[in-house]
Coordinates of C-alpha atoms and ligand atoms in Angstrom, one line a residue:
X1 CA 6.4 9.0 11.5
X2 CA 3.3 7.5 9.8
X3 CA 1.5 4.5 11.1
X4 CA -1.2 2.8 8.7
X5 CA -3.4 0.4 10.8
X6 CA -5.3 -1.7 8.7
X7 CA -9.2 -2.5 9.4
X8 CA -10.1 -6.3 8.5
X9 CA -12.5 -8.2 10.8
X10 CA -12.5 -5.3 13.4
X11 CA -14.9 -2.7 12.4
X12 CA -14.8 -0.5 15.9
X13 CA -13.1 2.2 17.7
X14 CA -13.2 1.3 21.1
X15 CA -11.3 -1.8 22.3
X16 CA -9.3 -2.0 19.0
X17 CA -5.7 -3.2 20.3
X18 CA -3.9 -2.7 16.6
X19 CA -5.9 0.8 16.2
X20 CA -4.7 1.4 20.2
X21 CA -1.2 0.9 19.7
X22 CA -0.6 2.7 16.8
X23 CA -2.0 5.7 18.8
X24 CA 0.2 5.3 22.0
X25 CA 2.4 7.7 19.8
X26 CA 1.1 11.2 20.3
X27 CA 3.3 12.9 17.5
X28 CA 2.3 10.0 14.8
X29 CA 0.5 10.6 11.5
X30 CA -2.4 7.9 11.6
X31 CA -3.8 6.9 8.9
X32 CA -6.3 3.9 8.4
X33 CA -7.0 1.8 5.4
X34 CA -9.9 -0.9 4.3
X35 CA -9.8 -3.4 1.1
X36 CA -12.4 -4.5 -0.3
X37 CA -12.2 -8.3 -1.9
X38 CA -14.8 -8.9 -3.9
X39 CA -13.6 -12.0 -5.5
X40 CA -11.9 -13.7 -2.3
X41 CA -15.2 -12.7 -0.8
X42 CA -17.1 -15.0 -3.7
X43 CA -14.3 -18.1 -3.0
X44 CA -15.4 -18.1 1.0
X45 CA -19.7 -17.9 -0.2
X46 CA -19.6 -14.3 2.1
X47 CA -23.4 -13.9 2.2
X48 CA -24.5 -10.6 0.4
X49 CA -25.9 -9.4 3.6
X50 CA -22.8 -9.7 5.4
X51 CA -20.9 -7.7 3.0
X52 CA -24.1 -4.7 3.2
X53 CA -23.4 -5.1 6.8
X54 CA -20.1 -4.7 6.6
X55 CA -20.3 -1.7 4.1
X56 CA -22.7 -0.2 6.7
X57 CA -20.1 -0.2 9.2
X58 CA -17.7 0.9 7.7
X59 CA -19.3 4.5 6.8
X60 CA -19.9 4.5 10.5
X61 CA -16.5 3.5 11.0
X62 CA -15.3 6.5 8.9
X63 CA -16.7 8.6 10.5
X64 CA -16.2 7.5 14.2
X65 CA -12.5 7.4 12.7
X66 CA -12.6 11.1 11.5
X67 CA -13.5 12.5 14.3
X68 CA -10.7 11.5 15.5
X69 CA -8.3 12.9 13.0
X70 CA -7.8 10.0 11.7
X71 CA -8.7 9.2 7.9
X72 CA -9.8 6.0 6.3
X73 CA -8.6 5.1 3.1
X74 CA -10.8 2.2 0.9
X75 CA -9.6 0.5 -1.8
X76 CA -11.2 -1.9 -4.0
X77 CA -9.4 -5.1 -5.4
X78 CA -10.1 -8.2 -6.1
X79 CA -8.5 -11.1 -3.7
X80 CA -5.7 -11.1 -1.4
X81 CA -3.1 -11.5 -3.4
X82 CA -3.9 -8.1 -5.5
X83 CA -4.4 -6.7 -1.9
X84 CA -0.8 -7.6 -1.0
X85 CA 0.4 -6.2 -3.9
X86 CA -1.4 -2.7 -4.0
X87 CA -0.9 -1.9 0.1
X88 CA 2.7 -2.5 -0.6
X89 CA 2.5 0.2 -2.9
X90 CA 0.9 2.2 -0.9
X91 CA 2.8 2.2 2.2
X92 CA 5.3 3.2 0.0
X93 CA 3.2 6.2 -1.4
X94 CA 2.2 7.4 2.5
X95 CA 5.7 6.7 3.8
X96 CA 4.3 4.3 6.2
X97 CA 6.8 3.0 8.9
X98 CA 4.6 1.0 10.9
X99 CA 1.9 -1.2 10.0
X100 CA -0.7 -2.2 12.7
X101 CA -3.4 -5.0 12.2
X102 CA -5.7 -7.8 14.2
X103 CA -5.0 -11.1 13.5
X104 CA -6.9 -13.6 11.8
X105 CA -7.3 -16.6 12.4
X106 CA -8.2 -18.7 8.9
X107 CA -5.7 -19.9 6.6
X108 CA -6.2 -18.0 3.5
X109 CA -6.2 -14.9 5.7
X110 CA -2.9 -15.9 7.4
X111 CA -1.6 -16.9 4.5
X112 CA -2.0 -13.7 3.3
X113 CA -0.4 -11.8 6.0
X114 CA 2.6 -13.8 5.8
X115 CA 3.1 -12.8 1.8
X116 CA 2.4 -9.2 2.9
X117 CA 5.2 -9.4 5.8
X118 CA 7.8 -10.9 3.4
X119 CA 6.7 -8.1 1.0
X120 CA 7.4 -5.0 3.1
X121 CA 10.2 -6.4 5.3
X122 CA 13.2 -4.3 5.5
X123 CA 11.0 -1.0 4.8
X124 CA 7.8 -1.2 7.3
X125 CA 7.7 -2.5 11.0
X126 CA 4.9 -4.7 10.6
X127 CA 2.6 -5.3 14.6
X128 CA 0.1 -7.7 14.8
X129 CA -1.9 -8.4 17.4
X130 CA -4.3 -11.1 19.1
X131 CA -8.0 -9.2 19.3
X132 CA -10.7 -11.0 18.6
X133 CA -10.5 -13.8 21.0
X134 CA -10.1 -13.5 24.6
X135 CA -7.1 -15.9 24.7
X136 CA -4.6 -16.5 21.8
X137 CA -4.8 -19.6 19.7
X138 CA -2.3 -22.1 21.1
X139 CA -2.0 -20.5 24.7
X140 CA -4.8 -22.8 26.0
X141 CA -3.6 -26.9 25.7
X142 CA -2.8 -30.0 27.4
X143 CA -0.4 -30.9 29.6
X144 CA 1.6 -32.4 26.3
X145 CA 1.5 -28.8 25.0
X146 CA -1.3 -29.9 22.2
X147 CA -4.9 -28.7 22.0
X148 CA -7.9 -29.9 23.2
X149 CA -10.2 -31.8 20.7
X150 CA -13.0 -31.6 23.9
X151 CA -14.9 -29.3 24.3
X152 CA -15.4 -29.5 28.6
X153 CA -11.5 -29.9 29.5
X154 CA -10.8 -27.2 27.2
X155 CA -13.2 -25.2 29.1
X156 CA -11.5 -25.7 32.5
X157 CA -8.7 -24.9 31.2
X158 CA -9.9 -21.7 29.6
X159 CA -11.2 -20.3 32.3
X160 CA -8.2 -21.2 34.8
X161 CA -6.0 -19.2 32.4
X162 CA -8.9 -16.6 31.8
X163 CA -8.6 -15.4 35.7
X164 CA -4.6 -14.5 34.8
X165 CA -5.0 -12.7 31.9
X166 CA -5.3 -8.9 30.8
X167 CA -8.5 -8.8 29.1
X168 CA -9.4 -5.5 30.1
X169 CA -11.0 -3.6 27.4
X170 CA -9.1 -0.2 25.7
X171 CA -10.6 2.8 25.5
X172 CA -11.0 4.4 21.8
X173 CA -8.4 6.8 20.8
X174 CA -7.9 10.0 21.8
X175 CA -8.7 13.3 19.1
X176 CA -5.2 13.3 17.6
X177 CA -3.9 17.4 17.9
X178 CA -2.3 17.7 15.2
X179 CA -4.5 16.6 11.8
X180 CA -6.3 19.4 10.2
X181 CA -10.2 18.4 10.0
X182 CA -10.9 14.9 8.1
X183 CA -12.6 14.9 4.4
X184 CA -14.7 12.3 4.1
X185 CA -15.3 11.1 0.8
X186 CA -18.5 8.7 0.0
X187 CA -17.3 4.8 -0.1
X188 CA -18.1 3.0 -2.9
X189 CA -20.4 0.3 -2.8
X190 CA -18.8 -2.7 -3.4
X191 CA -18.7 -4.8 -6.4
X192 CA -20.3 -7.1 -4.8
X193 CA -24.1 -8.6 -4.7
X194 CA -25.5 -6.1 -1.8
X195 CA -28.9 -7.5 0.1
X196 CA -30.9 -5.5 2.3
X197 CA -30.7 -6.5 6.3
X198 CA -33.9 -5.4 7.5
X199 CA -34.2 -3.6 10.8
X200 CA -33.3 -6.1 13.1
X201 CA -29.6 -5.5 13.9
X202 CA -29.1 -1.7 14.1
X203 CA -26.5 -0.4 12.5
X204 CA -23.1 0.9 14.1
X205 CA -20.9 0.1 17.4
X206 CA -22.6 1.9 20.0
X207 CA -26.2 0.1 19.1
X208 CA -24.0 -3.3 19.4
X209 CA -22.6 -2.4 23.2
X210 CA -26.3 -1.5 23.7
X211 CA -27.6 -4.7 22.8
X212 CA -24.9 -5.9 24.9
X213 CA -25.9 -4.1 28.4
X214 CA -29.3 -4.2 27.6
X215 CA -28.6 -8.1 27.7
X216 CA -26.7 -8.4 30.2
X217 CA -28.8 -5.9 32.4
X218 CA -32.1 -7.8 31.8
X219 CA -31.9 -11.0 30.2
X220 CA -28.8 -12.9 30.6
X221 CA -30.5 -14.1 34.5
X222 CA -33.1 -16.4 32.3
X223 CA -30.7 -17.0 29.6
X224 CA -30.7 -21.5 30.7
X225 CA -34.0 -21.3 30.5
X226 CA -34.6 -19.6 27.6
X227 CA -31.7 -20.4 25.5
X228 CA -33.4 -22.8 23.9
X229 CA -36.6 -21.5 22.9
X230 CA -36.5 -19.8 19.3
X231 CA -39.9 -18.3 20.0
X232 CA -38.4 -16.4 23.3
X233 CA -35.8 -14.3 22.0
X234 CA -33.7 -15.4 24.7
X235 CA -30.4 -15.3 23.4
X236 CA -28.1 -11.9 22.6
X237 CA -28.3 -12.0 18.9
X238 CA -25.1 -10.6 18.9
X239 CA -23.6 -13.1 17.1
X240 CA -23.5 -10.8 13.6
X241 CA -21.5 -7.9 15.7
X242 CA -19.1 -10.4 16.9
X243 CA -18.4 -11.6 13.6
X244 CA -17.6 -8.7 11.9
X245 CA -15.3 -7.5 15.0
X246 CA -17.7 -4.2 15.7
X247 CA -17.6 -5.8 19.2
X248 CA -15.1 -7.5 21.0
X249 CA -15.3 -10.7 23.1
X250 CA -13.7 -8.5 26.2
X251 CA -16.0 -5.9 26.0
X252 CA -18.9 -9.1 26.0
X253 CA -16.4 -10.4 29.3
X254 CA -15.8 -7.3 31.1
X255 CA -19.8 -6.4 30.9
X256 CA -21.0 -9.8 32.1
X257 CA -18.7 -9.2 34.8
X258 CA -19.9 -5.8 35.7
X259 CA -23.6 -6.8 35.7
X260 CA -23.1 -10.3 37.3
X261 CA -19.5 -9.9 39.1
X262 CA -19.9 -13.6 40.6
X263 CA -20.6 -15.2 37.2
X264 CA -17.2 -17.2 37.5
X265 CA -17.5 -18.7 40.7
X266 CA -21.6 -19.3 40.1
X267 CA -21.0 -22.1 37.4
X268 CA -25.2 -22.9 37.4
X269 CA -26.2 -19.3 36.8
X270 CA -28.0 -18.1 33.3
X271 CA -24.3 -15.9 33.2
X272 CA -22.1 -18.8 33.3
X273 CA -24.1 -20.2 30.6
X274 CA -23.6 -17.3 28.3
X275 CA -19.7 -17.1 29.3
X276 CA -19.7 -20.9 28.1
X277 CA -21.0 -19.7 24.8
X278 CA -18.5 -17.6 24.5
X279 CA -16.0 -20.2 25.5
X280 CA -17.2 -22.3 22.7
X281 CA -16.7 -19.5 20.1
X282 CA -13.0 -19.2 21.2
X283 CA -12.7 -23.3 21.3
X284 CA -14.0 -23.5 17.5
X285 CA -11.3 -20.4 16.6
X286 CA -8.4 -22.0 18.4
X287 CA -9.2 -25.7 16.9
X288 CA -8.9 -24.0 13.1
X289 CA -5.1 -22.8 14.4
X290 CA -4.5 -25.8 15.4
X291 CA -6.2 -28.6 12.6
X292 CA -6.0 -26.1 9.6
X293 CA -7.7 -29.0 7.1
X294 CA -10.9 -27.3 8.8
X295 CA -10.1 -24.2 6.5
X296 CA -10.3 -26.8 4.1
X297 CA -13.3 -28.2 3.9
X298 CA -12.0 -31.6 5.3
X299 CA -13.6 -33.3 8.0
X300 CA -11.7 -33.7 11.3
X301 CA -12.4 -37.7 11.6
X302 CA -11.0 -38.4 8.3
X303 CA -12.9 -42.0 8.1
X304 CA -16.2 -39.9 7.7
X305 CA -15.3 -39.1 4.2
X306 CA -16.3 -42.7 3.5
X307 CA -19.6 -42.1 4.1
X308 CA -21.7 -42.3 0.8
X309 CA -23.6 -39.2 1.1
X310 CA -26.6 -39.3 -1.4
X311 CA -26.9 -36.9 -4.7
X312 CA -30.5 -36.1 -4.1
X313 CA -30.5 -31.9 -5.4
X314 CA -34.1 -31.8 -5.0
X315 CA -34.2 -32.8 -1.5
X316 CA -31.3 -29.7 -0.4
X317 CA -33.2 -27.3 -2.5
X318 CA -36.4 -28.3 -0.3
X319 CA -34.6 -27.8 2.8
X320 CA -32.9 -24.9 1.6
X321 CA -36.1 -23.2 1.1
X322 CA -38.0 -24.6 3.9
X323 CA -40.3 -27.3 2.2
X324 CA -39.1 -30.3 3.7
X325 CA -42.7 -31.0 4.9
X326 CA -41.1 -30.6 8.6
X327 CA -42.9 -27.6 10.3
X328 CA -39.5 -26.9 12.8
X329 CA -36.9 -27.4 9.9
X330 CA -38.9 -25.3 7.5
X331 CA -39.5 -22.6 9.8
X332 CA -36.0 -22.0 10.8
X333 CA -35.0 -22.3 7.6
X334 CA -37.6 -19.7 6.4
X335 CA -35.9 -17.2 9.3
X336 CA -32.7 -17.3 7.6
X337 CA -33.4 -17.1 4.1
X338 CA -35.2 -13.8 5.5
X339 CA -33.2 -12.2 7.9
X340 CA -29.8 -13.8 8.0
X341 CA -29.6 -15.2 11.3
X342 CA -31.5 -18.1 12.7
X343 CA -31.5 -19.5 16.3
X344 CA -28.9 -22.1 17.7
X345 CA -31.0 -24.8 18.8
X346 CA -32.3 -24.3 14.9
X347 CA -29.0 -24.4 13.4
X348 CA -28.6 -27.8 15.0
X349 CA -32.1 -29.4 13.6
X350 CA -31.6 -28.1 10.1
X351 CA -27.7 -29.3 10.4
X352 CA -28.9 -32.3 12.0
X353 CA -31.6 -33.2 9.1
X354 CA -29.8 -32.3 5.9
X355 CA -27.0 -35.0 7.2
X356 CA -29.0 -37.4 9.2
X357 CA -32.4 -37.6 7.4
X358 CA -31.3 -36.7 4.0
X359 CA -27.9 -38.3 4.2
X360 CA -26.4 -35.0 1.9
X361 CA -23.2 -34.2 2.4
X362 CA -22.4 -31.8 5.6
X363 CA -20.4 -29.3 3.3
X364 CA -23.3 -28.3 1.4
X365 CA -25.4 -26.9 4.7
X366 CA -21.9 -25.6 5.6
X367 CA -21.5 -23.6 2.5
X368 CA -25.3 -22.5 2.1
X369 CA -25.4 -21.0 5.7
X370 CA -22.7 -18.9 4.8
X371 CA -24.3 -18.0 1.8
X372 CA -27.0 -16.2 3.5
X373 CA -26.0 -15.6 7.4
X374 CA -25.5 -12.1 9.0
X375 CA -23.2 -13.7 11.2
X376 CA -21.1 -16.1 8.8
X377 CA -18.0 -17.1 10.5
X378 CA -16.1 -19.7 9.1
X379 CA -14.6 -21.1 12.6
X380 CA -18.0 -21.0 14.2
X381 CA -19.6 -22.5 10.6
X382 CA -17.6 -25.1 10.4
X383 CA -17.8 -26.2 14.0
X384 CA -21.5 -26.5 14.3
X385 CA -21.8 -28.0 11.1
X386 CA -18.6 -30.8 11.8
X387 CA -20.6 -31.6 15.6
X388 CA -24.0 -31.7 13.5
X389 CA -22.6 -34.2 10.6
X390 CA -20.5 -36.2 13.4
X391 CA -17.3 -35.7 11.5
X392 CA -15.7 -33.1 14.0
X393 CA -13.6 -32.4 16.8
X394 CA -15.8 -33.3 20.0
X395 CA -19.1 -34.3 17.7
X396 CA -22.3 -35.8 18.7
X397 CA -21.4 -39.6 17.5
X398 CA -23.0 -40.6 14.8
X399 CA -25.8 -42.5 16.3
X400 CA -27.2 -39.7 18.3
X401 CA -29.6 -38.4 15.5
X402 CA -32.3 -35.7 16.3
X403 CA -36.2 -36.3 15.7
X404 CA -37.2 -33.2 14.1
X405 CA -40.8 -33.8 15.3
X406 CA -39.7 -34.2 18.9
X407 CA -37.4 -31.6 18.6
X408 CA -40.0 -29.2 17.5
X409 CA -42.1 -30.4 20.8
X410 CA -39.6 -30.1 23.0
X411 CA -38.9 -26.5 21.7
X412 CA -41.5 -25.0 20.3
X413 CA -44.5 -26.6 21.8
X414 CA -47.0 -24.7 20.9
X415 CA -45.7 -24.0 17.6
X416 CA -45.9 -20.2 18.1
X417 CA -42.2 -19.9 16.2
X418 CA -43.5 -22.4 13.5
X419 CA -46.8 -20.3 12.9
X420 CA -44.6 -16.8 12.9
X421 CA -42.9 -18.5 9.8
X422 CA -44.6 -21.3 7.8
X423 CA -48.6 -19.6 7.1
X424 CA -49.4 -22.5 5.4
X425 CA -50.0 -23.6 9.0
X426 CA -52.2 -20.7 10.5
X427 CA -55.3 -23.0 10.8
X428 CA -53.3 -26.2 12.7
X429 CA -54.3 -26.6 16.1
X430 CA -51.4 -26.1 18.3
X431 CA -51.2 -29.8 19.8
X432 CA -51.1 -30.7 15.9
X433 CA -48.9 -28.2 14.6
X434 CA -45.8 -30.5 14.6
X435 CA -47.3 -33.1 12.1
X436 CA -50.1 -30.8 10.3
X437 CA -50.9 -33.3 7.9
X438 CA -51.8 -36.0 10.2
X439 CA -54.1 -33.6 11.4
X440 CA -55.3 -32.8 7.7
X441 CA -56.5 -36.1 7.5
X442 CA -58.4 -37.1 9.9
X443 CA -60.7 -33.4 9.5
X444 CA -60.0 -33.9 6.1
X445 CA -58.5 -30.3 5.5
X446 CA -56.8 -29.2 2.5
X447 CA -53.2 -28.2 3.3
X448 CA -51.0 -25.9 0.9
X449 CA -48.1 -27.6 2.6
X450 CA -45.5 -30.0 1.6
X451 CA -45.9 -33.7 2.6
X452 CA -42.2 -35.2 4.4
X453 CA -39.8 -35.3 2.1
X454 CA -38.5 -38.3 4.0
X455 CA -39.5 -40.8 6.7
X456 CA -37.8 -40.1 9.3
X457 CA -37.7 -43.3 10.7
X458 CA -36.6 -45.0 7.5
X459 CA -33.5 -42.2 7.3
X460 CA -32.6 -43.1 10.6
X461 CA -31.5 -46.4 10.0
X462 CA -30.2 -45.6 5.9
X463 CA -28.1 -42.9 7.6
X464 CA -26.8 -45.6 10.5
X465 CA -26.2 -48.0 7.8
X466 CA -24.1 -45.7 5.5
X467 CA -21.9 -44.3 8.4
X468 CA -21.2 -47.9 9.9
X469 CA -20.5 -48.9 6.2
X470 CA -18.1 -45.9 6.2
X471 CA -16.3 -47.1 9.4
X472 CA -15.9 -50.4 8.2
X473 CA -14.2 -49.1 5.1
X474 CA -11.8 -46.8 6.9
Ligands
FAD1 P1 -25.8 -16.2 22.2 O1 -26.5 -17.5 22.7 O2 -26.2 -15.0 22.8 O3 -24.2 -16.4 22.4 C1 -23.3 -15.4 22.5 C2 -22.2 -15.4 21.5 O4 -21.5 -16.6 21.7 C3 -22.8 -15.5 20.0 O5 -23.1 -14.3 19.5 C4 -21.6 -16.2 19.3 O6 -20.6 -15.3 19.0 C5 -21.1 -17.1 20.4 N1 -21.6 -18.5 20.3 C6 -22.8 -18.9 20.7 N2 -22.9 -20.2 20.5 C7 -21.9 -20.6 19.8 C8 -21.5 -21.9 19.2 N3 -22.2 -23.0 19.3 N4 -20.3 -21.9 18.5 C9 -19.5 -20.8 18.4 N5 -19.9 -19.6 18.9 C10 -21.0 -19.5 19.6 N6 -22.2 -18.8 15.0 C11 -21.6 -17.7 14.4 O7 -21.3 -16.7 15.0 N7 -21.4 -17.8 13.0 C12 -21.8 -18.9 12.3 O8 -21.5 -18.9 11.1 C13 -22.4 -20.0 13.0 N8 -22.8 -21.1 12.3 C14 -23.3 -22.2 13.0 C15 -23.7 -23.3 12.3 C16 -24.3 -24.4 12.9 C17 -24.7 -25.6 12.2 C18 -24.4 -24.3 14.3 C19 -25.0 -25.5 15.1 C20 -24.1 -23.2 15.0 C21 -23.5 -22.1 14.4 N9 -23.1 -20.9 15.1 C22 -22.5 -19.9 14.4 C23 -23.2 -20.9 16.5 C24 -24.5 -20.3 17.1 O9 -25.6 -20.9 16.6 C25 -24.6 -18.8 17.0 O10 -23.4 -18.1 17.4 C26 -25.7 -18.2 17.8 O11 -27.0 -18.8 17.4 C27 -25.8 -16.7 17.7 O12 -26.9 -16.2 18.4 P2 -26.6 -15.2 19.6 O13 -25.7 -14.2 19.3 O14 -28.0 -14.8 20.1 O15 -26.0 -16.2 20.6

């Protein structure tokens, strides 16, 4: 009997449940498959990066895979619907009985697996399995059975359930006996706009579950206090291995708990805090299950699409290259236009000034982050960006708008992440590095750097006007 499991958003050996269970059969002929969408790819803005990283671990992934006895087939198409259509086919060609895969969780992706059930049914036994979160979608919800649109009662919740389920991580499969040696043939790049990632996430799954115990080992004890500073490097940066499925939430779970076995019961401890990170990335998954619009680029609070957002291109391409003329927001958005990944405190000042002070329109920062992040991940995305625009599940309301100057204060005091980023600032004193040209003035220095491209002060009160117009309207 052949069993096809087919990679997706799971790139690993180890702790794979769909790759697991099609092994549990010793005498089975395993065979693994990969399709490249190119053009879906383009519809969801996957960042060239991502797809290079992808690529990247997928030849590790082969390989990890063949010596195992187990071959991975690629195939190149163009969107889901020609994917349907051509693994059809195939199982036909390979005489595949069973079909093993990880759920996701995002509509289009769903959608697809549905057509590709109805497609096959009657000749291939189709298994499908929950792997990428540490609880299924829909198993965590109030007493009336719906789910939470909190963030903190979801939490309890979580966690209560957490304690009485199986999230023990699997081990990779075994050699299978029987398969001759594997030939692996060279994957095609795909037809698809490749960008270089730099060195900064190594490449492969053991280098992710090293990251992971290095982490855990040495830094997750300081991880409240650090969390926050972009200049510290005090967060995993594990986010791009997560999204791409090379590592698993439960293998995240089961090595916090080996390094810091009370990190349930001590809720103020730097462990807890990175559990409750987690948590969030499971809340943001489950509420796209539940409110699919979010797939859809609609807002959650549906009143917030009366909110005049202004047409000002010059102003997003400013903040979209860092030239806003504020030293935090162009700095972080300076790290991901390089690298691909940019801290969380970050994310929420940029989110928070491209709604709040420019007043443009939350989808646009939701679609260029995804354009150029490591770790795009459209649940995740499209959380931060709804709580950041106040038009989400759970948001910040609308009122509560950041200071990009204090914020850069509060968290970069010294302006040592602002100086690794923005040159244009070497020669600013530290106490004036968060409004250089103030600084420029009174020493009366040249500056090759961009004056505000708004007042904040003046945006603060537009942007309270235009949402409390948009209430009213609703
Ligand atoms: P750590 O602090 O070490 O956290 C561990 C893991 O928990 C992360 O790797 C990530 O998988 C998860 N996580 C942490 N914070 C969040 C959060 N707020 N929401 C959901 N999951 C979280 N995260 C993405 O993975 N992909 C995205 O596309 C993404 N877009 C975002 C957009 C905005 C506007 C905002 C405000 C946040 C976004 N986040 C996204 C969440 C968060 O910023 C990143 O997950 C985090 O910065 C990754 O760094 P880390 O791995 O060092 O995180």
């Amino acid at each position: 009997t052949t069993h096809l499991v087919w990679f997706r958003n799971d790139l690993r050996v180890t702790d794979n449940r769909a790759l697991h269970a099609a092994c549990e059969d010793p005498q089975a002929r395993i065979i693994a498959v990969f399709i490249a969408t190119p053009e879906q790819w383009k519809r969801h803005e996957m960042a060239p990066r991502q797809a290079m990283f992808i690529y990247q671990h997928l030849q590790v992934l082969q390989h990890a895979l063949a010596e195992r006895g187990i071959p991975l087939h690629y195939h190149q198409c163009d969107d889901f619907a020609d994917s349907v259509a051509w693994l059809k086919d195939f199982c036909k060609a390979e005489k595949v009985e069973s079909l093993f895969y990880n759920k996701q969780y995002e509509i289009n992706e769903r959608q697809r697996d549905v057509a590709l059930e109805k497609a096959v049914c009657g000749s291939v036994v189709c298994q499908a399995f929950d792997d990428s979160l540490l609880l299924p979608p829909g198993s965590v919800t109030t007493g009336n059975g719906e789910m939470y649109k909190v963030y903190t009662p979801f939490r309890r919740a979580f966690l209560s359930r957490l304690t009485e389920s199986d999230s023990r991580s699997l081990p990779a499969p075994q050699i299978r006996e029987h398969t001759g040696k594997v030939v692996i043939h060279p994957l095609m790049p795909f037809d698809y706009p490749l960008e270089d990632i730099g060195d900064d996430f190594a490449v492969g799954e053991e280098a992710a579950r090293n990251q992971l115990r290095r982490f855990c080992r040495e830094q997750v004890q300081d991880y409240l206090s650090q969390r926050d500073l972009p200049a510290a490097a005090g967060t995993s940066s594990l986010s791009p291995y997560l999204a791409i499925g090379v590592l698993s939430p439960r293998q995240c779970l089961n090595r916090l708990r080996t390094e810091c076995p009370q990190v349930l019961e001590k809720t103020d401890s730097g462990a807890f805090g990175w559990l409750n990170e987690l948590v969030w990335r499971e809340f943001y998954r489950h509420l796209i299950v539940a409110w699919p619009k979010l797939c859809k680029h609609q807002p959650f609070l549906e009143w917030t699409d009366n909110v005049r957002w202004r047409h000002a291109p010059d102003d997003l391409q400013a903040w979209k290259e860092g030239k806003t003329g504020y030293p935090i927001v162009d700095a972080a958005m300076r790290q991901l236009n390089t690298t691909g990944w940019m801290h969380n405190r970050l994310r929420m000042i940029v989110a928070s000034f491209l709604v709040k002070d420019l007043l443009i329109n939350w989808r646009e920062g939701e679609r260029y982050f995804m354009s150029q992040l490591l770790d795009g991940d459209l649940a995740a995305n499209n959380g931060g960006w709804q709580w950041g625009a106040s038009t989400g599940t759970d948001a910040a309301p609308y009122f509560r708008i950041f200071n990009p100057t204090t914020q850069g204060e509060r968290f970069d005091k010294a302006g040592r992440f602002i100086k690794a980023w923005v040159p244009e600032l070497s020669d600013v004193p530290e106490r004036d590095i968060h409004q250089p040209h103030r600084w420029a003035e009174k020493y009366r220095r040249v500056l090759d750097y961009p004056l505000p491209v708004i007042d904040h002060a003046q945006a603060r009160k537009d942007t309270l006007a235009a949402f409390e117009a948009a209430k009213n309207r609703s």
